[in-house]
XYZ file of C-alpha atoms in Angstrom:
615
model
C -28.652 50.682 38.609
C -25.382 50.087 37.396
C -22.648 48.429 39.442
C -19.255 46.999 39.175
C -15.644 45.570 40.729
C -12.681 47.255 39.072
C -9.008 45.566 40.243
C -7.175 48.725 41.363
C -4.325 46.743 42.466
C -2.651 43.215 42.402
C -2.735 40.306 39.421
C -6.291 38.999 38.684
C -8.837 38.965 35.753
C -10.891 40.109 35.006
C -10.335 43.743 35.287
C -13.796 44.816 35.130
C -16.745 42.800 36.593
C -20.317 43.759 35.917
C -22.526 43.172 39.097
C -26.086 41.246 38.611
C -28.752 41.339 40.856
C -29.790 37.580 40.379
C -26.404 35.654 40.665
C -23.625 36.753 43.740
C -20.119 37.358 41.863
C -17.609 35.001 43.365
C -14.285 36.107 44.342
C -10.962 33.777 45.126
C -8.095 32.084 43.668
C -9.773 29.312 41.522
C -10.303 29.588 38.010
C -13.794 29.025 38.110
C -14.774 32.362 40.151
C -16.176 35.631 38.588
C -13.418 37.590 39.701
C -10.070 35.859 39.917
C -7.120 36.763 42.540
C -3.792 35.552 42.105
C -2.425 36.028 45.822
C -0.795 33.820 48.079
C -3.050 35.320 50.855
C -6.096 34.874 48.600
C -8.349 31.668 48.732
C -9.579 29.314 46.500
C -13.474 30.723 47.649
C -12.580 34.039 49.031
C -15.327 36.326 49.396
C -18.838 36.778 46.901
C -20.352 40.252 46.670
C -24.620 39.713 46.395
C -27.748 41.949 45.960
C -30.368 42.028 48.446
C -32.913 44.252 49.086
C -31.614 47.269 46.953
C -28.139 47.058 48.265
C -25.057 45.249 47.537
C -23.293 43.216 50.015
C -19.391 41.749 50.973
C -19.731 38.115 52.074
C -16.242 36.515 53.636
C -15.096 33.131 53.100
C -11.747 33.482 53.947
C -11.354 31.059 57.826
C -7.661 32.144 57.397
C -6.435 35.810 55.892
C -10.168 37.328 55.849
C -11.125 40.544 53.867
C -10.707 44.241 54.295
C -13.219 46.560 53.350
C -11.490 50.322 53.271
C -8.882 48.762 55.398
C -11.170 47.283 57.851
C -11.097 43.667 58.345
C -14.520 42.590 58.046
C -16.239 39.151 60.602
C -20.049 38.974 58.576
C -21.704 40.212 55.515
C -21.389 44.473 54.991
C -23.105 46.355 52.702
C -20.847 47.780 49.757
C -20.716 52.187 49.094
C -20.124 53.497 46.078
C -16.299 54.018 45.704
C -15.498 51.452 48.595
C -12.342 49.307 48.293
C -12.362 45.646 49.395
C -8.464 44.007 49.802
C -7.562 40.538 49.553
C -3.533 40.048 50.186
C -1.925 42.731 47.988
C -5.196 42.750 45.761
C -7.342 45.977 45.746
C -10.987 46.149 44.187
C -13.245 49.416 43.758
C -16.822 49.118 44.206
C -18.699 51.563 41.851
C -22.308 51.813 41.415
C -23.886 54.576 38.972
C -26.864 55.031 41.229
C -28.228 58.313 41.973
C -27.136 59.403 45.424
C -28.686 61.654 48.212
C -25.418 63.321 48.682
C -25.416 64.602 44.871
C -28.863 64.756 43.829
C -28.032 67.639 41.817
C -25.878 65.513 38.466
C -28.080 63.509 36.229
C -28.210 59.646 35.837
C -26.808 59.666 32.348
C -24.133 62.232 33.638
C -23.277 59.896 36.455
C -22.703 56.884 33.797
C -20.341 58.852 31.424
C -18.638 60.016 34.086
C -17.719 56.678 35.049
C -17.680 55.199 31.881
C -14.578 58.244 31.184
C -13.154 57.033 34.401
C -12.529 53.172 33.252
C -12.378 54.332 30.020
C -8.208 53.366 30.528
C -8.928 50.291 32.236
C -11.200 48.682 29.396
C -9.003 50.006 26.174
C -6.192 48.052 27.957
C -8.532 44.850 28.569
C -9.253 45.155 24.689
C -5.754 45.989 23.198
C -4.356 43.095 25.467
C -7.386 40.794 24.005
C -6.253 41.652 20.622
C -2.965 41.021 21.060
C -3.433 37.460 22.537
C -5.719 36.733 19.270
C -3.018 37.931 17.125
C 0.111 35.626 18.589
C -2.408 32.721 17.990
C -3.725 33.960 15.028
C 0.023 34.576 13.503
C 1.485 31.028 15.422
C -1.043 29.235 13.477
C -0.368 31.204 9.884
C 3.275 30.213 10.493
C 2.473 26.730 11.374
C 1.128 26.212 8.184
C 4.571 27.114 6.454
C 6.615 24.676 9.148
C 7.489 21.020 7.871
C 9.603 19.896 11.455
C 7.542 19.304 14.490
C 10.611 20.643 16.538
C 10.376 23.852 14.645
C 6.534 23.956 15.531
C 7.110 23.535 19.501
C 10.116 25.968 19.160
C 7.609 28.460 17.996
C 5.321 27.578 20.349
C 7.578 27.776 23.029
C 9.096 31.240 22.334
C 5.629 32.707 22.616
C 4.827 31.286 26.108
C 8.218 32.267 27.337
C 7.415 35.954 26.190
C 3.620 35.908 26.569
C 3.869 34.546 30.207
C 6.464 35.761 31.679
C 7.575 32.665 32.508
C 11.694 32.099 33.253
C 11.569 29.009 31.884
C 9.187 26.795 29.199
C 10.062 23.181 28.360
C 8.352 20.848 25.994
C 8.188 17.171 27.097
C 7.442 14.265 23.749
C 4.850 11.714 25.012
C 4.401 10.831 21.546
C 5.052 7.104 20.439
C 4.432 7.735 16.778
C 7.002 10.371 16.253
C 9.194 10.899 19.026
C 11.053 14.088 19.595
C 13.719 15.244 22.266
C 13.138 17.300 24.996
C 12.984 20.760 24.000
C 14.198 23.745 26.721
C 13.801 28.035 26.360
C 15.519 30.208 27.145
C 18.375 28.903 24.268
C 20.867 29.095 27.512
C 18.643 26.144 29.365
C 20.617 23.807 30.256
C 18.737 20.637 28.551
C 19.994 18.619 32.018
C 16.839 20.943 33.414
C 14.302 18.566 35.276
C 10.996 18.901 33.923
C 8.931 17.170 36.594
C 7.980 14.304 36.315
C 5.226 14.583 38.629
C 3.181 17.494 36.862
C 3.651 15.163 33.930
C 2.124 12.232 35.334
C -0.887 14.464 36.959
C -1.696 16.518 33.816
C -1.365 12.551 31.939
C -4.176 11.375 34.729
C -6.226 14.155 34.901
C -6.216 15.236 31.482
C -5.910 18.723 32.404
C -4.374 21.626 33.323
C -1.737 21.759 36.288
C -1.591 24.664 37.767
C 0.949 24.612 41.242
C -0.553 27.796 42.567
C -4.457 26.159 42.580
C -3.505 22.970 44.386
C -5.557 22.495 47.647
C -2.919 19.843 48.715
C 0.897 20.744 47.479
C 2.572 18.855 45.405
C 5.542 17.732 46.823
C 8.516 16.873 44.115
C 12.561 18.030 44.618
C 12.339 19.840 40.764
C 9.833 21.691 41.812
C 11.287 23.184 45.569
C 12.753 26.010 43.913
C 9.934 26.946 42.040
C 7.350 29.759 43.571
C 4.826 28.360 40.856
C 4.609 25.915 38.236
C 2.108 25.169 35.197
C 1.507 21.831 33.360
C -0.528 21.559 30.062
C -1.009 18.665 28.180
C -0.314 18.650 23.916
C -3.321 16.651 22.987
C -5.276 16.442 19.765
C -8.620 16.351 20.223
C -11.266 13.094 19.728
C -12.762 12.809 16.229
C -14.658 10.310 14.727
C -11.935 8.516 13.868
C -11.243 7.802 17.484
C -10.027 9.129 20.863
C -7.316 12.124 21.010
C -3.774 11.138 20.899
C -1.076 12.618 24.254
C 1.636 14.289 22.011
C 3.232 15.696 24.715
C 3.251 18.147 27.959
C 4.476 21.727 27.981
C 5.782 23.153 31.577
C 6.132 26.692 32.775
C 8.237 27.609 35.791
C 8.818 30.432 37.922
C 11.073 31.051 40.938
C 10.131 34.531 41.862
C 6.322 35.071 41.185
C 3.022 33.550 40.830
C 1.769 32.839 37.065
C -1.700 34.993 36.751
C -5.168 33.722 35.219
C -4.715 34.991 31.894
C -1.238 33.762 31.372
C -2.321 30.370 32.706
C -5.314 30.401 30.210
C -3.389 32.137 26.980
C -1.248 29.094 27.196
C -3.960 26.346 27.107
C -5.129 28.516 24.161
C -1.592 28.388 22.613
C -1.253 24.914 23.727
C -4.678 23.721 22.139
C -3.132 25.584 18.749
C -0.011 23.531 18.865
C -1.767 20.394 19.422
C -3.321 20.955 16.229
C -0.664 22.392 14.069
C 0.818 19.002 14.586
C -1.581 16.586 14.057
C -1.939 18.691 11.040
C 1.569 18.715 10.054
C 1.530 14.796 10.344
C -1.461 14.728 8.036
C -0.030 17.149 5.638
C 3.430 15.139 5.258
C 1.610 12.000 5.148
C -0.765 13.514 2.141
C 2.055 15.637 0.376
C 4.463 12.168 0.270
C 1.286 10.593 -0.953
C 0.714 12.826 -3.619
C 3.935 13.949 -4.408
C 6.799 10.829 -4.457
C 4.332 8.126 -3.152
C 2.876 5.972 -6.032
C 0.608 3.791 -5.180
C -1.659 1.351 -7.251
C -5.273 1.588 -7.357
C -5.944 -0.730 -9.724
C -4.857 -4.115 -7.400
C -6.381 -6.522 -10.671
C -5.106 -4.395 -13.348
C -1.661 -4.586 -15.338
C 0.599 -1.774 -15.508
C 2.589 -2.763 -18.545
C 0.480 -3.067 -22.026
C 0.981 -5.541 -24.214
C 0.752 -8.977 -25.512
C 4.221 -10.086 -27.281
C 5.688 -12.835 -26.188
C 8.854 -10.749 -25.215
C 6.567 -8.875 -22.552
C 4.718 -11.713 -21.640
C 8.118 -12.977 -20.881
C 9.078 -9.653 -18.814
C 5.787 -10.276 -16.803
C 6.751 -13.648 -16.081
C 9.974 -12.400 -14.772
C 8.302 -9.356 -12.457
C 5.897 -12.469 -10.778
C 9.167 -14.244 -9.855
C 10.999 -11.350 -8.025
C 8.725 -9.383 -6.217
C 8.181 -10.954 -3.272
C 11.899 -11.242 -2.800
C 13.516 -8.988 -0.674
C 16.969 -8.588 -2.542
C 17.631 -5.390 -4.761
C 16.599 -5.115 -8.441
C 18.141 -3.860 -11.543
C 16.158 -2.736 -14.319
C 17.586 -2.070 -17.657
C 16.682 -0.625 -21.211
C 16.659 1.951 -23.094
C 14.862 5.565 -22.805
C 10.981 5.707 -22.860
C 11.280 2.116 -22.721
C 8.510 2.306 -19.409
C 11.050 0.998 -16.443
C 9.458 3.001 -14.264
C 6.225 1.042 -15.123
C 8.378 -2.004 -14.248
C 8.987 -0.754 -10.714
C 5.341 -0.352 -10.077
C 4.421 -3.282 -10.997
C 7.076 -5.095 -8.581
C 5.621 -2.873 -5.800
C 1.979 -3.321 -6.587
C 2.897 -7.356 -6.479
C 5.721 -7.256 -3.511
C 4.707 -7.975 0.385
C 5.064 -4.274 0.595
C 2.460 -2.801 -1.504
C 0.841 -1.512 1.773
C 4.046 0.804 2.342
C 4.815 3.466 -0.076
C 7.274 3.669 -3.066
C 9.305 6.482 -3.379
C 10.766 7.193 -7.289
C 14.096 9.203 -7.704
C 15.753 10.509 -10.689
C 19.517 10.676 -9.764
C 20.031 12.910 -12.836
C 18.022 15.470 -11.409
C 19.860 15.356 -8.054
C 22.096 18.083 -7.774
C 25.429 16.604 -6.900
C 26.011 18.728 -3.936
C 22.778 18.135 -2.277
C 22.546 14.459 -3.468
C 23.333 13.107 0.347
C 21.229 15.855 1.917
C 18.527 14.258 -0.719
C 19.060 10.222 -0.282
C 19.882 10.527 3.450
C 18.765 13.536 5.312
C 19.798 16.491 7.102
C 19.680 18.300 10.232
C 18.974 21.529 11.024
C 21.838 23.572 9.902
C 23.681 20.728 8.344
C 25.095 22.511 5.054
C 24.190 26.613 4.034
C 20.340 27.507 3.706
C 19.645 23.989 5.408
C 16.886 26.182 7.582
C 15.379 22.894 8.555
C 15.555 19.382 9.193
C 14.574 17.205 5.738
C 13.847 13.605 5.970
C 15.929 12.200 3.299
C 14.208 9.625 0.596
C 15.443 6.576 2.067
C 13.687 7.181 5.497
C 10.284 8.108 3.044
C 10.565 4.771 1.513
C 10.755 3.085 5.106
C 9.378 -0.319 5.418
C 8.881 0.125 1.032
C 10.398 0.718 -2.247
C 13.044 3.188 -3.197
C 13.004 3.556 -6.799
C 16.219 5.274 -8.100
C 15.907 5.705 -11.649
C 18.730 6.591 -13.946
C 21.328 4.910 -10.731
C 24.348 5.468 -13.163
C 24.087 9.154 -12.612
C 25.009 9.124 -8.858
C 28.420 10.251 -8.617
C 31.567 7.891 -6.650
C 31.119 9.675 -3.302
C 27.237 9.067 -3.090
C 27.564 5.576 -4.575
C 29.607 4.396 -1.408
C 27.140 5.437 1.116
C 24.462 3.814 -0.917
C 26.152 0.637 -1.129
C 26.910 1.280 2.724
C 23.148 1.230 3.436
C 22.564 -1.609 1.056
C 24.802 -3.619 3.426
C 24.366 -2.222 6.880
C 20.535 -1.236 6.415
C 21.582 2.010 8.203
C 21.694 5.185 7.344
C 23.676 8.695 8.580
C 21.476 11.893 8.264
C 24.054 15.175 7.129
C 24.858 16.178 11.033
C 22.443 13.381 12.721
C 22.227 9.997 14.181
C 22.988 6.746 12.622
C 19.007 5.585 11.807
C 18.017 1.742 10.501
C 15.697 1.514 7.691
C 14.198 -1.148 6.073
C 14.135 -0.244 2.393
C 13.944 -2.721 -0.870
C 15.606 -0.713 -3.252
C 14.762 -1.184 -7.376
C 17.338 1.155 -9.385
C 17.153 1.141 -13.475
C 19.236 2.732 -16.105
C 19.619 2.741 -19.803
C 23.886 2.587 -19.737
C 25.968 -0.270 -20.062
C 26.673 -0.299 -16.334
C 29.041 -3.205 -17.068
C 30.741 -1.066 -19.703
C 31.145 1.575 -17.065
C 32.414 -0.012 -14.153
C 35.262 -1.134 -16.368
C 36.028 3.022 -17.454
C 35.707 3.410 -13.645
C 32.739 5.526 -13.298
C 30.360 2.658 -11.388
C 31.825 0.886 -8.936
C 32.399 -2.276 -8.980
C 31.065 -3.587 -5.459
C 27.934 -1.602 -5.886
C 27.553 -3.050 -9.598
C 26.927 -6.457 -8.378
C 24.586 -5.385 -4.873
C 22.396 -3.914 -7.333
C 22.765 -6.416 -10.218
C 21.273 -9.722 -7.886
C 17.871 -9.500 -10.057
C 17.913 -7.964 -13.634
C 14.908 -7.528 -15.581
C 15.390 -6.200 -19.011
C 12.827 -3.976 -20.974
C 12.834 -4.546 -24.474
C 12.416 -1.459 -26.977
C 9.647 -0.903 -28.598
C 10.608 -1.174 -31.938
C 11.534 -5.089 -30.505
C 7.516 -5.642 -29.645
C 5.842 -3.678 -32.719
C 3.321 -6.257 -32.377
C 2.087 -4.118 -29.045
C 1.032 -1.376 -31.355
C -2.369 -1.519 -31.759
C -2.953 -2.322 -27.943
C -0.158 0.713 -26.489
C -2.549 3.235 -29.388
C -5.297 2.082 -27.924
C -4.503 2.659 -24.342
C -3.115 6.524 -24.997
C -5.922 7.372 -27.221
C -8.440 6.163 -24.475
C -6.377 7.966 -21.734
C -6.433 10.975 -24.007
C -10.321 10.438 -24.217
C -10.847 10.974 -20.432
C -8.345 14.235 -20.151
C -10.285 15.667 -23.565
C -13.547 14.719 -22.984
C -13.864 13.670 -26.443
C -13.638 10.659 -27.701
C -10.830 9.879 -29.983
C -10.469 6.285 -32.702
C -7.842 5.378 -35.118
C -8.017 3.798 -38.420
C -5.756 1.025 -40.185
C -3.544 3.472 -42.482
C -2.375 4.723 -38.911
C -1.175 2.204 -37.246
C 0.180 0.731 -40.612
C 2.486 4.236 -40.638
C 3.474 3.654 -36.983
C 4.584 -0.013 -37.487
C 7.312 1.498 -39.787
C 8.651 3.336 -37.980
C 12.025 2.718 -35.526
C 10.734 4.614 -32.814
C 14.293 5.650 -31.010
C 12.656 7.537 -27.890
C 9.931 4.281 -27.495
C 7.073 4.253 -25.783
C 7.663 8.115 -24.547
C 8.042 8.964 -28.002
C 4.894 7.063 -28.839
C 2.902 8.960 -26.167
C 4.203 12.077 -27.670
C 3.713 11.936 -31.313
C -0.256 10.419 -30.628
C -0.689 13.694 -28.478
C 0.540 15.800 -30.794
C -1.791 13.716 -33.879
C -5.165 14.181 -31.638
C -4.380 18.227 -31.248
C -4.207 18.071 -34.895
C -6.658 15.971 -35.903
C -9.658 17.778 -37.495
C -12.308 14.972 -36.203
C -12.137 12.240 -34.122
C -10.883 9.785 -35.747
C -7.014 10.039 -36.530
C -5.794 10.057 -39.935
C -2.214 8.837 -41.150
C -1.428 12.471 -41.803
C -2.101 13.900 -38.517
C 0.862 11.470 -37.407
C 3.723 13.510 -37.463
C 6.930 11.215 -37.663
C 9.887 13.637 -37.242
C 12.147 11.729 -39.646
C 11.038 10.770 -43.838
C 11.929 7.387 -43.385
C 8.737 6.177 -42.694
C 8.985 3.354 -45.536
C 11.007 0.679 -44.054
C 10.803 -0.933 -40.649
C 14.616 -1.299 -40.713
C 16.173 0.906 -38.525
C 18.351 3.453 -41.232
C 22.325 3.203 -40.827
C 22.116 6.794 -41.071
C 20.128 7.610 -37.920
C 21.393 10.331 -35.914
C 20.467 10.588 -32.565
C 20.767 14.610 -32.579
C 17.788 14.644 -34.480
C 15.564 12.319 -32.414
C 16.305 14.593 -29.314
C 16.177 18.138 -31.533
C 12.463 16.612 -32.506
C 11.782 15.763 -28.738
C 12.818 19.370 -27.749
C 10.395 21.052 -30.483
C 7.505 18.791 -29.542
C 8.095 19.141 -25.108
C 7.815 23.276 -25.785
C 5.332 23.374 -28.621
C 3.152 21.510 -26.025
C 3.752 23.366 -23.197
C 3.272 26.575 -24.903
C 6.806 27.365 -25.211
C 7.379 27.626 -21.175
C 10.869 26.128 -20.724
C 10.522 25.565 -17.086
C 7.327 23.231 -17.851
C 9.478 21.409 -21.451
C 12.367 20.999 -18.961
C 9.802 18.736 -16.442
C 8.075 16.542 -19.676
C 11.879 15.961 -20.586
C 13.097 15.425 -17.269
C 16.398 17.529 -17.420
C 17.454 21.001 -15.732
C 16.490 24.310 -17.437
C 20.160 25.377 -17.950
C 20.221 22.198 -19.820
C 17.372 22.463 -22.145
C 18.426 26.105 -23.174
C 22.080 24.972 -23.694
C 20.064 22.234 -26.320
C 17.782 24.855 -27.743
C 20.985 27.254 -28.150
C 23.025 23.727 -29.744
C 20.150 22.885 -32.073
C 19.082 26.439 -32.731
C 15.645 25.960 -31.786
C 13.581 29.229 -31.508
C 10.179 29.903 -31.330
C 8.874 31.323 -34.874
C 7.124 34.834 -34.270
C 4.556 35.682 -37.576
C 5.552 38.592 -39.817
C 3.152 41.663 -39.514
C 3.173 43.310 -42.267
C-alpha cells in the first residue's frame, strides 16, 4: 500500500507527505508537525491522519475552525478515500493511496503507482528545483563571503537574499555585538533607517535563544512596531559554542510583513542563511585578525633573544639606548643610513615596550602612493574616493593600542604630514568620508635623510620635525662596527643553513676580504653578497673567491674618494634580479621600490639580461 497528502492549495510544506502505518502524520501550524499549514484559521495541532485496521483515518483537533473533509465539516475520526480532500482555512490536501480498488480491479498495481507517480510528477520536480535553488543562494552567499573584508558588506549580502528569498517587505539587521559594533542596517535601500526594529522580538529571540516567529505565538506579542505588521520573524546571528568557549550574540536579523503570513520554508531558509552569516563573520574576524598577523603584524617570538647582532661597543651603546626608551610612551626617531637594520631597531623597542602584547604595524611611506597615502594611514569609507568598493581600516587603527612603524617618514608628502602631526597631538583620527575615531598608537618613524637639513629647504615641516624628534636613536653603519663581522657572517650563514638545508662555514681569508671592504648598502648589502657567495660556493665552506665584492677596491679599509654611489645601486639592481630569476615584479619587492622605478634604473644603467649565443 502506498499512501500520501499532497497540498493542492494554500502555503505549507511539505508538499508531499508519505503516509506510515506505525506513526499518525501530524497536521497544524507549528513547525514541529509532519505536514505544516500556514493559515490564520489553522492550529498549532490541527488534525493527524492514522492507520488502523487497513484503513486510514482524519482525526480533528481543531476546538475552534475544525476540518472539512470534501467540504464537509467533520465532529470525530473518518476514514480517508482515495482522492478525498481534507481543508484547513484556505489550505487544501489530497489523499491518495495506490491501493488496488474494487471499483477498478481491472489496472494493475504497478500501473496504479506510475500513474500516480506521472500525476505528482510536477509537484515533486518543483519540491527539488526549489531545494536546489535554496542550496545554491547559500552555497554562492558563502563563496562570496569568503572574498568580503567589511562585516557590513557581509550582512548587506545577507540581507538582500532574505528580502528576495522570503518575500519579505522589509529585512533589518540589528548589531548586538560588543567586540565590533556595527550600525543598524535596513533593505529595501529606500528604508527609512528611523524604521523600528522591535525591540521586543529582540529581547525574546536574546532569552530564548531561538527563533521568533509572530505567526507561531500561542500568546501575541503585544509591541506598537509591530501593530502594523500581519507577521513578523526574529533570528538570532550567533556563532556557535566551540571548545574555546560558549557562542558569541552578534546580532538579530528581523523580517516583516504587512500583508501576508511568512510560510515554513521561508521561515526555515532564513535560519539556514542566518546560521551561514553567523559564520562568515566569525570567520571574517579570524581571517583579519590572522592576515594582519601575518601580513603587517610583527611580532617577537623569541621574548630572551636579541634582535640586533653584535658586540661593538657602538651597538652595545645603541642597546643601552633602546632599554631606556621603550617603555616610554613618547614618539621615536630612528636614524641612519640604508641597510643599516632600523627596522630591527623598531622591533626591538616593541618586543621591550608595555605593548608587546598589541601588534606593530611597519610602513614604508615611499611605497605609499601619494594619492592614496590618507586612504592608507587613516581609512576610508565605502565610496570615499574612485574604486574605494569598500570600507579599509587605515594603518593607524591596525596599530591600535601598539606600534606604528613608519619607515622612510621623510617621504610623506606636506598634506599627509599635517594630519599625522594632527593625530600625534589630538590622538584622533578622520577616516576619508567617516567619523572622527581615537586611537592609542606609539608611533616609531626612521629615515636615512638629514631631516634637519630638510626642514630648513622646506620639505619636512618644522612642527612635525620636533613631535617626532623627542627620542633619537642613531644606527651606526656598518663599516663604523667592522668589528661585528664575524658575528653578523655567522648569523646569515646559519639562517641560510635552515632555508638550504645544508650546512654552510666560512674560513679566515673571508672574513679578512669582507673587513676591507666599505660596505655602502650595510648590513642589506652584507646579506646580499653572502647569499650570492653560498649559491656559488662549490662546497660548504665559503672561499674568499666566492665573495663577490662589486667594486676592485677591496685592498684598503678606507672608504675611496672616488666612490660613486651609481655603482653601488647598479650592483644592487644586478644582484635583486639575478636572484629572483630576472622577475622584476619580485627585484622591485627585495629593493623595496615601484616597478616603473626599477625599469626606469635598469633602462638608466643599461642593465639587461645576457641571452647565450646559439650558434
Amino acid at each position: 500500500m502506498t499512501a500520501r497528502l499532497v497540498l493542492e492549495l494554500g502555503i505549507g510544506a511539505p508538499l508531499t507527505v508519505l503516509l506510515s502505518q506505525e506513526l499518525p502524520i501530524r497536521i497544524g501550524r507549528n513547525p514541529d508537525n509532519d505536514l505544516i499549514i500556514q493559515d490564520e484559521h489553522a492550529s498549532r495541532f490541527h488534525a493527524e491522519v492514522y492507520f488502523d485496521s487497513g484503513t486510514f483515518f482524519l482525526k480533528n483537533h481543531s476546538k475552534n475552525n475544525g476540518t472539512r473533509l470534501n467540504g464537509s465539516r467533520i465532529s470525530s475520526e473518518v476514514v480517508l478515500i482515495n482522492q478525498c480532500k481534507i481543508n484547513i482555512g484556505d489550505a487544501q490536501i489530497r489523499f491518495e493511496n495506490a491501493a488496488i480498488s474494487h471499483e477498478d480491479s481491472s489496472k494493475t498495481l504497478p500501473e496504479l503507482e506510475l500513474q500516480d507517480e506521472g500525476k505528482s510528477s510536477k509537484s515533486d520536480t518543483f519540491v527539488t528545483e526549489f531545494l536546489h535553488d535554496e542550496l545554491s543562494l547559500l552555497f554562492s552567499y558563502v563563496a562570496d563571503s569568503v572574498l568580503e573584508n567589511n562585516p557590513r558588506d557581509l550582512v548587506g549580502k545577507a540581507l538582500e537574499i532574505l528580502l528576495k528569498r522570503t518575500r519579505a517587505e522589509k529585512v533589518g539587521f540589528l548589531s548586538l555585538d560588543t567586540k565590533e559594533f556595527m550600525l543598524k542596517q535596513m533593505l529595501p535601500a529606500d528604508t527609512s533607517l528611523d524604521l523600528v526594529l522591535s525591540k521586543t522580538l529582540t529581547k525574546e529571540v536574546v532569552a530564548r535563544e531561538k527563533t521568533v516567529w509572530l505567526l507561531q505565538e500561542q500568546v501575541g506579542i503585544e509591541a506598537e512596531s509591530l501593530r502594523s505588521m500581519k507577521d513578523a520573524v526574529c533570528l538570532l546571528v550567533k556563532t556557535k559554542a566551540s571548545e574555546s568557549g560558549a557562542g558569541s550574540i552578534l546580532g538579530a536579523v528581523h523580517l516583516y510583513h504587512s500583508r501576508r503570513f511568512f510560510n515554513f520554508k521561508e521561515v526555515r531558509f532564513a535560519e539556514f542563511l542566518v546560521d551561514c552569516l553567523a559564520n562568515s563573520l566569525l570567520v571574517l574576524r579570524q581571517r583579519r585578525a590572522l592576515e594582519a598577523d601575518n601580513k603587517r603584524f610583527k611580532f617577537v617570538e623569541e621574548k630572551d633573544k636579541g634582535l640586533i647582532i653584535g658586540s661593538s661597543k657602538l651597538v652595545q651603546k645603541m642597546k643601552l639606548e633602546i632599554q631606556r626608551v621603550a617603555l616610554r610612551t613618547a614618539p621615536v626617531l630612528i636614524t641612519g643610513d640604508s641597510g643599516v637594520g632600523k627596522e630591527l631597531v623598531a622591533l626591538e623597542l616593541h618586543k621591550r615596550s608595555s605593548r608587546s602584547a598589541a601588534p606593530m604595524v611597519s610602513v614604508n611611506c615611499a611605497t605609499i602612493s601619494p594619492g592614496l597615502a590618507d586612504a592608507e594611514l587613516f581609512g576610508n569609507e565605502k565610496g570615499a574616493y574612485t574604486g574605494a568598493d569598500r570600507a579599509n581600516t587605515g594603518y593607524f587603527q591596525q596599530a591600535d593600542d601598539g606600534i606604528l612603524f613608519l619607515d622612510e617618514v621623510g617621504e610623506l608628502s606636506q598634506e599627509c604630514q599635517a594630519k599625522l602631526l594632527r593625530t600625534l597631538e589630538s590622538g584622533k583620527i578622520r577616516p576619508l568620508r567617516g567619523k572622527e575615531i581615537s586611537v592609542n598608537v606609539r608611533v616609531i618613524s626612521a629615515t636615512n635623510r638629514d631631516l634637519q637639513k630638510e626642514v630648513k629647504e622646506g620639505r619636512f615641516r618644522e612642527d612635525l620635525f620636533y613631535r617626532l624628534n623627542t627620542c633619537v636613536i642613531k644606527v651606526p653603519a656598518l663599516k663604523e662596527r667592522l668589528e661585528d663581522l664575524a658575528e653578523l657572517v655567522d648569523f646569515f650563514l646559519n639562517r641560510f643553513s635552515v632555508e638550504y638545508r645544508k650546512r654552510f662555514l666560512f674560513g679566515p681569508e673571508v672574513l679578512e676580504k669582507l673587513k676591507k671592504y666599505h660596505w655602502p648598502g650595510n648590513i642589506r648589502q652584507l646579506k646580499s653578497v653572502l647569499e650570492s657567495g653560498v649559491n656559488r660556493a662549490e662546497s660548504e665552506t665559503l672561499m674568499a673567491e666566492d665573495i663577490d665584492i662589486p667594486t676592485n677596491d677591496a685592498t684598503g679599509g678606507e672608504v675611496p674618494k672616488n666612490i660613486r654611489l651609481t655603482e653601488v645601486e647598479s650592483w644592487a639592481i644586478k644582484i635583486a634580479l639575478e636572484r629572483n630569476g630576472w622577475n622584476q615584479t619580485q627585484a622591485a619587492k627585495v629593493l623595496g621600490i615601484h616597478r616603473e622605478t626599477l625599469l626606469d634604473k635598469m633602462k638608466k644603467y643599461k642593465i639587461a639580461k645576457s641571452i647565450p649565443k646559439t650558434s
